[in-house]
Amino acid sequence: MDVLTHNFGLFRHGFLGTLALTGVSAAVSLVFGVLIAAFRVSPVPPLRWFGTAWVTLLRNTPLTLLFMIAVFVVPQILFPGISYFALAVGALGCYTSAFVCEAVRSGINTVPLGQAEAARSLGMTFGQTLRIVVLPQAVRTVVPPVGSLMIALTKNSAIAGAFSVAELFAQQKRLSELGYNILAIFVWVAVAYLIITFAISGLFRLLENRMAVTR
Amino acid sequence: MSANVLFDAPGPKARRRNRIYAAVGTLAVAGLIVYIVLRLNTTGQFAGYMWNLFEYTGIQQRIENGIVSTLEAFALAGVCSLVLATVLAAGRLSDHAPVRWAATAIVEFFRALPLLILIFVLYASVFSPFWALVTGLTLYNGSVQAEVFRAGINAVPRGQAEAAYALGMRKTQVMLTVLVPQAIRSMLPTIISQLVVTLKDTSLGYIITYEELLYAGRLVAANTVTPGGYPYVPVVIVIGAVYIAMCLALSALANWIERRGRRSRKGTPPVPDVLESVVAQSE
């Protein structure tokens, strides 16, 4: 208990850091993920190939390696002087987007064939079919898997702490270096993560219930 | 597949439009790649001196050792996590409520915790880097795999267990002879995908100074001085390729097993009704 009360500022800083990192990376990964999924089902072959390459590369690379690239390579080559937070968002967002893409794509596959056929026979274009008919239905099936992806994202955000981004793991490391009892710090950090992940799973259960329809 | 559901076979007008999109898309993607390559070139990443380091046997040896350590941690953690998963899944399916609760609590706790934090705590308290990594990976992946096992056993049609009980089998027999063999078959691709995750997660050992592949790469890059600075780009390209190759090999195994499983179920040639039960048994 002492660890928490004496260092409440640090814990709050770390907690907010984890929240911010998770939130921004989640937004990035959802935007990229849906975009790449659209690429992967599009009638344009080069975009399909790009989508496939993106997903294959990112799904088979360890996140730690992506963080290493983000921290040691990207500033040197593309964006000199960019903040660690932005780099971490880039690594987490791109990594998760590959998984979001696959979830969305499998969601699209669950939409009954007749729906897309009907849309086409009404004369809708590919973009219209996807936007008006298929994606809104796919979203419902995609909500639960994306929920678990966001929880995984929250947990993965801990790696950012090892690369100098201020969040919960970074504070844990710092406090343990200051000589506090590692198990006591661990308990509070674990509780903080549980709060965030429970909030996310609650949010997604709510979404799932709101969107539930019988098909 | 899904690609064909969403759009018709394109007519002449659509073909022309798609060609334009394809051109624009290719240009955009190619532009992005060219830009990155140009930036790599202007920062001197393709210069010979940046890549020389891979010719030294010492550095080759170091990377090789890194690969071996990665595989060691992965193999031990993979086996241990499957054993732990079996125990936990059995616990979660137990008839005794306290056993069930305990197993559920363990599974939920280790699944909810970031793996890095678990590994770090083990490392900071008592363990050596290797054992911290292996224990952390085992606890986390064991919990995840336990859920996979449980889902697999629950997915076996109810009638199978009911029939076995009706024949007078005890629970252990029902599990071992009826449910588990069927569950393993349907769950094998998922189990292997999770093993890919385990393999990728060994790179967390980098953070607790376990000398696996990523750590070796970082060490090599940080200890080599070239006129163009530290050779992070060549090292990342080489190491990334090794990781991707290892993971793709495992994923390919999962895909192959999945295809085989599908083939034997769907692809059975039509047989007369009398023979069907025999065929079903032999499958």
CSV table of C-alpha atoms in Angstrom, one decimal:
chain,number,residue,atom,x,y,z
A,1,MET,CA,0.0,0.0,0.0
A,2,ASP,CA,2.9,2.4,0.9
A,3,VAL,CA,4.3,2.1,-2.6
A,4,LEU,CA,1.1,3.4,-4.1
A,5,THR,CA,0.4,6.2,-1.6
A,6,HIS,CA,4.0,7.5,-1.6
A,7,ASN,CA,4.4,7.5,-5.3
A,8,PHE,CA,0.8,8.2,-6.4
A,9,GLY,CA,2.0,10.9,-8.8
A,10,LEU,CA,4.2,8.4,-10.7
A,11,PHE,CA,1.5,5.8,-10.8
A,12,ARG,CA,-1.0,8.3,-12.1
A,13,HIS,CA,1.4,9.5,-14.7
A,14,GLY,CA,2.0,5.9,-15.8
A,15,PHE,CA,-1.7,5.1,-15.8
A,16,LEU,CA,-2.5,8.1,-18.0
A,17,GLY,CA,0.4,7.3,-20.2
A,18,THR,CA,-0.9,3.7,-20.8
A,19,LEU,CA,-4.4,5.1,-21.4
A,20,ALA,CA,-3.2,7.7,-23.9
A,21,LEU,CA,-0.9,5.2,-25.7
A,22,THR,CA,-3.7,2.6,-25.9
A,23,GLY,CA,-6.3,5.1,-27.0
A,24,VAL,CA,-4.3,6.7,-29.8
A,25,SER,CA,-2.8,3.4,-31.0
A,26,ALA,CA,-6.3,1.8,-31.0
A,27,ALA,CA,-7.6,4.7,-33.2
A,28,VAL,CA,-4.7,4.3,-35.6
A,29,SER,CA,-5.0,0.5,-35.8
A,30,LEU,CA,-8.7,0.6,-36.5
A,31,VAL,CA,-8.3,3.2,-39.3
A,32,PHE,CA,-5.4,1.3,-40.9
A,33,GLY,CA,-7.0,-2.1,-40.3
A,34,VAL,CA,-10.3,-1.2,-42.0
A,35,LEU,CA,-8.4,0.5,-44.9
A,36,ILE,CA,-6.1,-2.5,-45.4
A,37,ALA,CA,-9.1,-4.9,-45.2
A,38,ALA,CA,-10.8,-2.8,-48.0
A,39,PHE,CA,-7.5,-3.1,-50.0
A,40,ARG,CA,-7.5,-6.8,-49.5
A,41,VAL,CA,-11.0,-7.3,-50.9
A,42,SER,CA,-10.8,-4.7,-53.6
A,43,PRO,CA,-10.9,-5.4,-57.4
A,44,VAL,CA,-7.5,-3.7,-57.8
A,45,PRO,CA,-4.7,-6.3,-57.7
A,46,PRO,CA,-1.8,-4.0,-56.7
A,47,LEU,CA,-3.7,-2.9,-53.6
A,48,ARG,CA,-4.6,-6.5,-52.8
A,49,TRP,CA,-0.9,-7.4,-53.0
A,50,PHE,CA,0.0,-4.4,-50.8
A,51,GLY,CA,-2.6,-5.5,-48.2
A,52,THR,CA,-1.4,-9.1,-48.2
A,53,ALA,CA,2.3,-8.0,-47.9
A,54,TRP,CA,1.4,-5.6,-45.0
A,55,VAL,CA,-0.5,-8.3,-43.1
A,56,THR,CA,2.0,-11.1,-43.7
A,57,LEU,CA,5.0,-9.0,-42.7
A,58,LEU,CA,3.5,-7.4,-39.6
A,59,ARG,CA,1.8,-10.5,-38.3
A,60,ASN,CA,5.1,-12.5,-38.4
A,61,THR,CA,7.3,-9.9,-36.9
A,62,PRO,CA,7.8,-9.7,-33.1
A,63,LEU,CA,6.4,-6.4,-31.7
A,64,THR,CA,9.7,-5.9,-29.8
A,65,LEU,CA,11.5,-5.9,-33.2
A,66,LEU,CA,9.0,-3.3,-34.5
A,67,PHE,CA,9.7,-1.1,-31.5
A,68,MET,CA,13.4,-1.5,-32.2
A,69,ILE,CA,12.9,-0.4,-35.7
A,70,ALA,CA,10.7,2.5,-34.6
A,71,VAL,CA,13.2,3.7,-32.0
A,72,PHE,CA,16.5,3.2,-33.8
A,73,VAL,CA,15.7,3.2,-37.5
A,74,VAL,CA,12.7,5.5,-38.2
A,75,PRO,CA,14.1,8.7,-36.6
A,76,GLN,CA,17.4,8.1,-38.5
A,77,ILE,CA,15.8,7.7,-41.8
A,78,LEU,CA,12.3,9.2,-42.1
A,79,PHE,CA,11.4,11.5,-39.3
A,80,PRO,CA,14.3,13.0,-37.4
A,81,GLY,CA,13.4,14.4,-34.0
A,82,ILE,CA,10.0,12.7,-33.6
A,83,SER,CA,8.8,11.9,-30.1
A,84,TYR,CA,9.0,8.5,-28.5
A,85,PHE,CA,5.3,8.5,-27.9
A,86,ALA,CA,4.6,9.0,-31.7
A,87,LEU,CA,7.0,6.2,-32.5
A,88,ALA,CA,5.4,3.9,-30.0
A,89,VAL,CA,1.9,4.7,-31.5
A,90,GLY,CA,3.3,3.9,-34.9
A,91,ALA,CA,4.7,0.6,-33.9
A,92,LEU,CA,1.6,-0.5,-31.9
A,93,GLY,CA,-0.8,0.9,-34.4
A,94,CYS,CA,0.7,-0.8,-37.4
A,95,TYR,CA,1.2,-4.1,-35.6
A,96,THR,CA,-2.4,-4.2,-34.4
A,97,SER,CA,-3.8,-3.0,-37.7
A,98,ALA,CA,-2.7,-6.3,-39.4
A,99,PHE,CA,-4.8,-8.2,-36.9
A,100,VAL,CA,-7.7,-5.8,-37.2
A,101,CYS,CA,-7.5,-6.2,-40.9
A,102,GLU,CA,-7.8,-10.0,-40.6
A,103,ALA,CA,-10.7,-9.7,-38.2
A,104,VAL,CA,-12.6,-7.3,-40.5
A,105,ARG,CA,-11.9,-9.5,-43.5
A,106,SER,CA,-13.3,-12.6,-41.8
A,107,GLY,CA,-16.3,-10.5,-40.7
A,108,ILE,CA,-16.9,-9.6,-44.3
A,109,ASN,CA,-16.8,-13.3,-45.1
A,110,THR,CA,-19.6,-13.9,-42.7
A,111,VAL,CA,-22.0,-11.5,-44.4
A,112,PRO,CA,-24.4,-13.8,-46.5
A,113,LEU,CA,-23.6,-13.9,-50.2
A,114,GLY,CA,-27.1,-12.7,-51.1
A,115,GLN,CA,-26.5,-9.4,-49.5
A,116,ALA,CA,-23.7,-8.4,-51.8
A,117,GLU,CA,-25.5,-9.9,-54.8
A,118,ALA,CA,-28.6,-7.9,-54.0
A,119,ALA,CA,-26.6,-4.7,-53.7
A,120,ARG,CA,-24.9,-5.4,-57.0
A,121,SER,CA,-28.1,-6.1,-58.7
A,122,LEU,CA,-29.4,-2.7,-57.5
A,123,GLY,CA,-26.5,-1.3,-59.4
A,124,MET,CA,-24.3,-0.3,-56.5
A,125,THR,CA,-20.6,0.1,-57.1
A,126,PHE,CA,-17.9,-1.8,-55.1
A,127,GLY,CA,-17.4,1.2,-52.8
A,128,GLN,CA,-21.2,1.5,-52.2
A,129,THR,CA,-21.7,-2.2,-51.7
A,130,LEU,CA,-18.9,-2.3,-49.1
A,131,ARG,CA,-19.9,1.0,-47.3
A,132,ILE,CA,-23.7,0.7,-47.3
A,133,VAL,CA,-24.4,-3.0,-47.2
A,134,VAL,CA,-21.5,-5.2,-46.2
A,135,LEU,CA,-19.4,-3.3,-43.7
A,136,PRO,CA,-22.3,-2.3,-41.4
A,137,GLN,CA,-23.2,-6.0,-41.1
A,138,ALA,CA,-19.7,-7.1,-40.8
A,139,VAL,CA,-19.1,-4.7,-37.9
A,140,ARG,CA,-21.5,-6.7,-35.8
A,141,THR,CA,-19.5,-10.0,-36.1
A,142,VAL,CA,-16.3,-8.1,-35.8
A,143,VAL,CA,-17.0,-6.4,-32.5
A,144,PRO,CA,-16.0,-9.3,-30.2
A,145,PRO,CA,-12.7,-10.2,-31.9
A,146,VAL,CA,-11.7,-6.5,-32.1
A,147,GLY,CA,-12.5,-6.2,-28.4
A,148,SER,CA,-10.0,-8.9,-27.6
A,149,LEU,CA,-7.5,-7.3,-30.0
A,150,MET,CA,-7.9,-4.0,-28.1
A,151,ILE,CA,-7.2,-5.8,-24.8
A,152,ALA,CA,-4.1,-7.4,-26.4
A,153,LEU,CA,-3.1,-3.9,-27.5
A,154,THR,CA,-3.4,-2.6,-24.0
A,155,LYS,CA,-1.1,-5.4,-22.7
A,156,ASN,CA,1.3,-4.9,-25.6
A,157,SER,CA,1.6,-1.2,-24.8
A,158,ALA,CA,3.7,-2.2,-21.8
A,159,ILE,CA,6.6,-2.8,-24.3
A,160,ALA,CA,6.7,0.9,-25.0
A,161,GLY,CA,7.8,1.4,-21.4
A,162,ALA,CA,11.0,-0.5,-22.2
A,163,PHE,CA,11.7,2.0,-25.0
A,164,SER,CA,11.5,5.2,-22.9
A,165,VAL,CA,7.7,5.9,-23.2
A,166,ALA,CA,6.2,6.9,-19.9
A,167,GLU,CA,3.6,4.4,-19.0
A,168,LEU,CA,2.9,1.8,-16.3
A,169,PHE,CA,5.7,-0.6,-17.1
A,170,ALA,CA,8.2,2.3,-17.2
A,171,GLN,CA,7.1,3.4,-13.8
A,172,GLN,CA,7.3,-0.1,-12.4
A,173,LYS,CA,10.9,-0.4,-13.7
A,174,ARG,CA,11.7,3.0,-12.2
A,175,LEU,CA,10.3,2.2,-8.8
A,176,SER,CA,12.0,-1.2,-8.7
A,177,GLU,CA,15.3,0.5,-9.5
A,178,LEU,CA,14.6,2.9,-6.6
A,179,GLY,CA,14.5,-0.2,-4.3
A,180,TYR,CA,10.8,-0.7,-3.6
A,181,ASN,CA,9.6,-4.2,-3.1
A,182,ILE,CA,9.0,-5.5,-6.6
A,183,LEU,CA,6.0,-7.6,-5.7
A,184,ALA,CA,4.2,-4.7,-4.1
A,185,ILE,CA,4.7,-2.6,-7.2
A,186,PHE,CA,3.7,-5.5,-9.3
A,187,VAL,CA,0.3,-5.8,-7.5
A,188,TRP,CA,-0.6,-2.2,-8.2
A,189,VAL,CA,0.5,-2.2,-11.8
A,190,ALA,CA,-1.4,-5.4,-12.3
A,191,VAL,CA,-4.5,-3.8,-10.8
A,192,ALA,CA,-4.1,-0.8,-13.0
A,193,TYR,CA,-4.0,-3.0,-16.1
A,194,LEU,CA,-7.0,-5.0,-14.9
A,195,ILE,CA,-9.0,-1.8,-14.5
A,196,ILE,CA,-8.2,-0.8,-18.1
A,197,THR,CA,-8.8,-4.2,-19.6
A,198,PHE,CA,-12.1,-4.7,-17.7
A,199,ALA,CA,-13.3,-1.3,-18.9
A,200,ILE,CA,-12.5,-2.2,-22.5
A,201,SER,CA,-14.2,-5.6,-22.3
A,202,GLY,CA,-17.2,-4.0,-20.7
A,203,LEU,CA,-17.4,-1.3,-23.4
A,204,PHE,CA,-17.2,-3.9,-26.1
A,205,ARG,CA,-19.9,-6.1,-24.4
A,206,LEU,CA,-22.1,-3.0,-24.4
A,207,LEU,CA,-21.4,-2.4,-28.1
A,208,GLU,CA,-22.1,-6.0,-28.9
A,209,ASN,CA,-25.5,-5.9,-27.1
A,210,ARG,CA,-26.4,-2.6,-28.7
A,211,MET,CA,-25.6,-3.9,-32.2
A,212,ALA,CA,-27.0,-7.4,-31.7
A,213,VAL,CA,-29.5,-8.4,-34.4
A,214,THR,CA,-30.9,-11.8,-35.4
A,215,ARG,CA,-29.8,-12.8,-38.8
B,1,MET,CA,-13.9,-15.9,-52.5
B,2,SER,CA,-14.9,-12.8,-50.7
B,3,ALA,CA,-13.2,-10.7,-53.4
B,4,ASN,CA,-15.6,-12.2,-56.0
B,5,VAL,CA,-18.7,-11.7,-53.9
B,6,LEU,CA,-18.3,-8.0,-53.6
B,7,PHE,CA,-18.0,-7.1,-57.3
B,8,ASP,CA,-19.2,-8.4,-60.6
B,9,ALA,CA,-16.9,-9.7,-63.4
B,10,PRO,CA,-16.0,-6.2,-64.7
B,11,GLY,CA,-17.3,-5.1,-68.0
B,12,PRO,CA,-15.4,-2.9,-70.5
B,13,LYS,CA,-16.1,0.3,-68.7
B,14,ALA,CA,-15.3,-1.1,-65.2
B,15,ARG,CA,-12.2,-2.8,-66.6
B,16,ARG,CA,-10.9,0.6,-67.8
B,17,ARG,CA,-11.7,2.2,-64.5
B,18,ASN,CA,-10.0,-0.7,-62.6
B,19,ARG,CA,-6.9,-0.2,-64.8
B,20,ILE,CA,-6.8,3.4,-63.8
B,21,TYR,CA,-7.2,2.5,-60.1
B,22,ALA,CA,-4.6,-0.1,-60.5
B,23,ALA,CA,-2.2,2.4,-62.1
B,24,VAL,CA,-2.9,5.0,-59.4
B,25,GLY,CA,-2.6,2.3,-56.7
B,26,THR,CA,0.7,0.9,-58.1
B,27,LEU,CA,2.1,4.5,-58.3
B,28,ALA,CA,1.1,5.3,-54.8
B,29,VAL,CA,2.6,2.0,-53.3
B,30,ALA,CA,5.6,2.2,-55.6
B,31,GLY,CA,6.1,5.9,-54.6
B,32,LEU,CA,6.0,5.0,-51.0
B,33,ILE,CA,8.6,2.2,-51.5
B,34,VAL,CA,10.8,4.4,-53.7
B,35,TYR,CA,10.7,7.2,-51.1
B,36,ILE,CA,11.8,4.9,-48.3
B,37,VAL,CA,14.5,3.4,-50.5
B,38,LEU,CA,15.7,6.9,-51.5
B,39,ARG,CA,15.8,7.9,-47.8
B,40,LEU,CA,17.7,4.8,-47.0
B,41,ASN,CA,20.1,5.6,-49.8
B,42,THR,CA,20.7,9.2,-48.9
B,43,THR,CA,21.4,8.2,-45.3
B,44,GLY,CA,24.0,5.8,-46.7
B,45,GLN,CA,22.4,2.5,-45.6
B,46,PHE,CA,23.3,0.7,-48.8
B,47,ALA,CA,27.0,1.5,-48.7
B,48,GLY,CA,29.2,-1.5,-48.6
B,49,TYR,CA,30.7,-0.6,-45.2
B,50,MET,CA,27.3,-0.8,-43.6
B,51,TRP,CA,27.0,-4.5,-44.6
B,52,ASN,CA,30.6,-5.6,-44.1
B,53,LEU,CA,29.9,-6.7,-40.6
B,54,PHE,CA,28.1,-9.8,-41.7
B,55,GLU,CA,31.3,-11.1,-43.2
B,56,TYR,CA,33.0,-11.5,-39.8
B,57,THR,CA,32.8,-15.0,-38.4
B,58,GLY,CA,32.5,-13.5,-34.9
B,59,ILE,CA,29.3,-11.7,-35.8
B,60,GLN,CA,27.9,-14.6,-37.7
B,61,GLN,CA,28.6,-16.7,-34.7
B,62,ARG,CA,26.8,-14.2,-32.4
B,63,ILE,CA,23.7,-14.1,-34.6
B,64,GLU,CA,23.7,-17.9,-34.8
B,65,ASN,CA,23.9,-18.1,-31.0
B,66,GLY,CA,21.0,-15.7,-30.8
B,67,ILE,CA,18.9,-17.9,-33.1
B,68,VAL,CA,19.8,-21.0,-31.0
B,69,SER,CA,18.9,-19.2,-27.7
B,70,THR,CA,15.6,-18.0,-29.2
B,71,LEU,CA,14.8,-21.6,-30.3
B,72,GLU,CA,15.8,-23.0,-27.0
B,73,ALA,CA,13.5,-20.7,-25.0
B,74,PHE,CA,10.7,-21.3,-27.5
B,75,ALA,CA,11.0,-25.1,-27.4
B,76,LEU,CA,11.0,-25.3,-23.7
B,77,ALA,CA,8.3,-22.7,-23.2
B,78,GLY,CA,6.2,-24.3,-26.0
B,79,VAL,CA,6.3,-27.8,-24.4
B,80,CYS,CA,5.8,-26.5,-20.8
B,81,SER,CA,2.9,-24.3,-21.9
B,82,LEU,CA,1.1,-27.2,-23.5
B,83,VAL,CA,1.6,-29.4,-20.4
B,84,LEU,CA,0.3,-26.5,-18.2
B,85,ALA,CA,-2.6,-26.0,-20.6
B,86,THR,CA,-3.6,-29.6,-20.3
B,87,VAL,CA,-3.6,-29.4,-16.5
B,88,LEU,CA,-5.5,-26.1,-16.5
B,89,ALA,CA,-8.1,-27.2,-19.0
B,90,ALA,CA,-8.7,-30.4,-17.1
B,91,GLY,CA,-9.1,-28.2,-14.0
B,92,ARG,CA,-11.6,-25.9,-15.7
B,93,LEU,CA,-13.6,-28.9,-16.9
B,94,SER,CA,-13.5,-30.6,-13.5
B,95,ASP,CA,-16.7,-31.7,-11.6
B,96,HIS,CA,-15.3,-30.3,-8.4
B,97,ALA,CA,-16.2,-26.7,-8.0
B,98,PRO,CA,-13.1,-25.6,-6.0
B,99,VAL,CA,-10.8,-27.1,-8.6
B,100,ARG,CA,-12.8,-25.3,-11.3
B,101,TRP,CA,-12.6,-22.0,-9.5
B,102,ALA,CA,-8.9,-22.2,-8.8
B,103,ALA,CA,-8.1,-23.1,-12.5
B,104,THR,CA,-10.4,-20.3,-13.7
B,105,ALA,CA,-8.7,-17.8,-11.4
B,106,ILE,CA,-5.2,-18.8,-12.6
B,107,VAL,CA,-6.2,-18.7,-16.3
B,108,GLU,CA,-8.0,-15.3,-16.0
B,109,PHE,CA,-5.1,-13.7,-14.0
B,110,PHE,CA,-2.3,-14.7,-16.3
B,111,ARG,CA,-4.3,-13.8,-19.4
B,112,ALA,CA,-5.1,-10.4,-18.2
B,113,LEU,CA,-1.5,-9.5,-17.3
B,114,PRO,CA,0.9,-8.0,-19.8
B,115,LEU,CA,3.5,-10.7,-20.5
B,116,LEU,CA,6.4,-8.3,-20.3
B,117,ILE,CA,5.4,-7.3,-16.7
B,118,LEU,CA,5.1,-10.9,-15.7
B,119,ILE,CA,8.6,-11.7,-17.1
B,120,PHE,CA,10.1,-8.6,-15.6
B,121,VAL,CA,8.7,-9.4,-12.1
B,122,LEU,CA,10.1,-13.0,-12.4
B,123,TYR,CA,13.4,-11.6,-13.5
B,124,ALA,CA,13.6,-8.9,-10.9
B,125,SER,CA,12.7,-11.2,-8.0
B,126,VAL,CA,14.6,-14.5,-8.3
B,127,PHE,CA,15.0,-15.9,-11.8
B,128,SER,CA,17.8,-15.8,-14.3
B,129,PRO,CA,16.8,-14.2,-17.6
B,130,PHE,CA,16.4,-17.6,-19.3
B,131,TRP,CA,14.1,-19.0,-16.6
B,132,ALA,CA,12.2,-15.7,-16.2
B,133,LEU,CA,11.5,-15.8,-19.9
B,134,VAL,CA,10.5,-19.5,-20.1
B,135,THR,CA,8.4,-19.3,-16.9
B,136,GLY,CA,6.6,-16.1,-18.0
B,137,LEU,CA,5.9,-17.5,-21.5
B,138,THR,CA,4.7,-20.8,-20.0
B,139,LEU,CA,2.3,-19.2,-17.5
B,140,TYR,CA,0.9,-16.8,-20.1
B,141,ASN,CA,0.7,-19.1,-23.1
B,142,GLY,CA,-0.4,-22.1,-20.9
B,143,SER,CA,-3.4,-20.0,-19.8
B,144,VAL,CA,-4.2,-19.0,-23.4
B,145,GLN,CA,-3.8,-22.6,-24.7
B,146,ALA,CA,-5.9,-23.9,-21.8
B,147,GLU,CA,-8.8,-21.8,-23.1
B,148,VAL,CA,-8.1,-23.1,-26.6
B,149,PHE,CA,-8.2,-26.7,-25.3
B,150,ARG,CA,-11.4,-26.1,-23.4
B,151,ALA,CA,-13.1,-24.5,-26.4
B,152,GLY,CA,-12.1,-27.5,-28.5
B,153,ILE,CA,-13.5,-30.0,-26.1
B,154,ASN,CA,-16.7,-28.0,-25.7
B,155,ALA,CA,-17.0,-27.8,-29.5
B,156,VAL,CA,-17.2,-31.6,-29.8
B,157,PRO,CA,-20.9,-32.4,-30.4
B,158,ARG,CA,-22.7,-33.1,-27.1
B,159,GLY,CA,-24.0,-36.4,-28.3
B,160,GLN,CA,-20.5,-37.8,-28.4
B,161,ALA,CA,-20.1,-37.4,-24.6
B,162,GLU,CA,-23.6,-38.5,-23.9
B,163,ALA,CA,-23.2,-41.7,-26.0
B,164,ALA,CA,-20.0,-42.5,-24.2
B,165,TYR,CA,-21.6,-42.0,-20.8
B,166,ALA,CA,-24.5,-44.1,-21.9
B,167,LEU,CA,-22.0,-46.9,-22.7
B,168,GLY,CA,-21.0,-46.8,-19.1
B,169,MET,CA,-17.6,-45.0,-19.5
B,170,ARG,CA,-16.3,-43.0,-16.6
B,171,LYS,CA,-15.4,-39.3,-17.1
B,172,THR,CA,-11.7,-39.9,-17.6
B,173,GLN,CA,-12.4,-42.5,-20.2
B,174,VAL,CA,-14.9,-40.2,-22.0
B,175,MET,CA,-12.3,-37.5,-22.0
B,176,LEU,CA,-9.4,-39.5,-23.1
B,177,THR,CA,-10.9,-41.9,-25.6
B,178,VAL,CA,-13.8,-39.8,-27.1
B,179,LEU,CA,-13.5,-36.0,-26.6
B,180,VAL,CA,-9.8,-35.2,-26.6
B,181,PRO,CA,-8.9,-37.0,-29.8
B,182,GLN,CA,-11.7,-35.1,-31.7
B,183,ALA,CA,-10.9,-31.8,-30.0
B,184,ILE,CA,-7.2,-32.0,-30.8
B,185,ARG,CA,-8.0,-32.4,-34.5
B,186,SER,CA,-10.1,-29.4,-34.7
B,187,MET,CA,-7.9,-27.3,-32.4
B,188,LEU,CA,-4.5,-28.1,-33.9
B,189,PRO,CA,-4.3,-25.1,-36.2
B,190,THR,CA,-5.2,-22.7,-33.4
B,191,ILE,CA,-2.7,-24.3,-31.1
B,192,ILE,CA,0.0,-23.9,-33.6
B,193,SER,CA,-1.0,-20.2,-34.3
B,194,GLN,CA,-0.6,-19.6,-30.6
B,195,LEU,CA,2.8,-21.3,-30.7
B,196,VAL,CA,3.7,-18.7,-33.4
B,197,VAL,CA,2.8,-16.1,-30.8
B,198,THR,CA,5.0,-17.8,-28.3
B,199,LEU,CA,7.9,-17.7,-30.7
B,200,LYS,CA,7.4,-14.0,-31.4
B,201,ASP,CA,7.1,-13.3,-27.7
B,202,THR,CA,10.6,-14.8,-27.0
B,203,SER,CA,11.9,-11.5,-28.3
B,204,LEU,CA,10.7,-10.0,-25.0
B,205,GLY,CA,13.8,-11.6,-23.6
B,206,TYR,CA,15.6,-8.7,-25.1
B,207,ILE,CA,14.3,-6.4,-22.4
B,208,ILE,CA,15.5,-8.6,-19.5
B,209,THR,CA,18.9,-9.1,-21.2
B,210,TYR,CA,18.4,-12.7,-22.2
B,211,GLU,CA,20.7,-13.2,-25.1
B,212,GLU,CA,18.3,-14.2,-27.8
B,213,LEU,CA,18.2,-13.1,-31.5
B,214,LEU,CA,17.0,-9.6,-31.0
B,215,TYR,CA,19.4,-8.9,-28.2
B,216,ALA,CA,22.3,-10.3,-30.3
B,217,GLY,CA,21.3,-8.1,-33.1
B,218,ARG,CA,21.1,-5.0,-31.0
B,219,LEU,CA,24.5,-5.8,-29.5
B,220,VAL,CA,26.0,-6.3,-32.9
B,221,ALA,CA,24.5,-3.0,-34.2
B,222,ALA,CA,25.5,-1.0,-31.2
B,223,ASN,CA,29.1,-2.3,-31.1
B,224,THR,CA,29.9,-1.7,-34.8
B,225,VAL,CA,31.0,1.7,-35.8
B,226,THR,CA,30.9,2.6,-39.5
B,227,PRO,CA,31.4,6.0,-41.3
B,228,GLY,CA,27.6,6.1,-41.6
B,229,GLY,CA,26.8,5.5,-37.9
B,230,TYR,CA,25.5,2.4,-36.3
B,231,PRO,CA,24.3,-0.2,-38.8
B,232,TYR,CA,20.8,-0.7,-37.4
B,233,VAL,CA,19.1,-0.9,-40.8
B,234,PRO,CA,21.1,-3.9,-42.1
B,235,VAL,CA,20.8,-5.7,-38.8
B,236,VAL,CA,17.1,-5.1,-38.6
B,237,ILE,CA,16.6,-6.3,-42.1
B,238,VAL,CA,18.6,-9.5,-41.5
B,239,ILE,CA,17.0,-10.3,-38.1
B,240,GLY,CA,13.5,-9.4,-39.3
B,241,ALA,CA,13.9,-11.8,-42.2
B,242,VAL,CA,15.0,-14.6,-39.8
B,243,TYR,CA,12.0,-14.0,-37.5
B,244,ILE,CA,9.6,-13.8,-40.4
B,245,ALA,CA,11.0,-17.0,-41.9
B,246,MET,CA,10.7,-18.9,-38.6
B,247,CYS,CA,7.1,-17.7,-38.0
B,248,LEU,CA,6.0,-18.4,-41.6
B,249,ALA,CA,7.4,-21.9,-41.4
B,250,LEU,CA,5.2,-22.6,-38.3
B,251,SER,CA,2.2,-20.9,-39.9
B,252,ALA,CA,2.7,-23.0,-43.0
B,253,LEU,CA,2.5,-26.1,-40.8
B,254,ALA,CA,-0.7,-24.9,-39.3
B,255,ASN,CA,-2.2,-24.2,-42.7
B,256,TRP,CA,-1.1,-27.5,-44.0
B,257,ILE,CA,-2.7,-29.3,-41.1
B,258,GLU,CA,-5.9,-27.3,-41.5
B,259,ARG,CA,-6.1,-28.2,-45.2
B,260,ARG,CA,-5.5,-31.8,-44.5
B,261,GLY,CA,-8.2,-31.8,-41.9
B,262,ARG,CA,-10.7,-30.2,-44.3
B,263,ARG,CA,-9.8,-32.5,-47.1
B,264,SER,CA,-10.4,-35.7,-45.2
B,265,ARG,CA,-13.8,-34.5,-44.0
B,266,LYS,CA,-15.1,-33.0,-47.2
B,267,GLY,CA,-13.2,-34.9,-49.8
B,268,THR,CA,-14.4,-38.4,-49.0
B,269,PRO,CA,-15.7,-40.0,-52.2
B,270,PRO,CA,-19.4,-40.7,-52.1
B,271,VAL,CA,-20.0,-44.2,-50.7
B,272,PRO,CA,-23.0,-46.5,-50.4
B,273,ASP,CA,-25.0,-46.1,-47.2
B,274,VAL,CA,-23.9,-49.4,-45.8
B,275,LEU,CA,-20.2,-48.5,-46.1
B,276,GLU,CA,-20.7,-45.0,-44.6
B,277,SER,CA,-20.4,-46.1,-41.0
B,278,VAL,CA,-17.3,-48.0,-41.7
B,279,VAL,CA,-15.7,-45.0,-43.4
B,280,ALA,CA,-16.8,-42.8,-40.6
B,281,GLN,CA,-15.0,-45.0,-38.1
B,282,SER,CA,-11.8,-45.2,-40.0
B,283,GLU,CA,-11.5,-41.4,-40.4
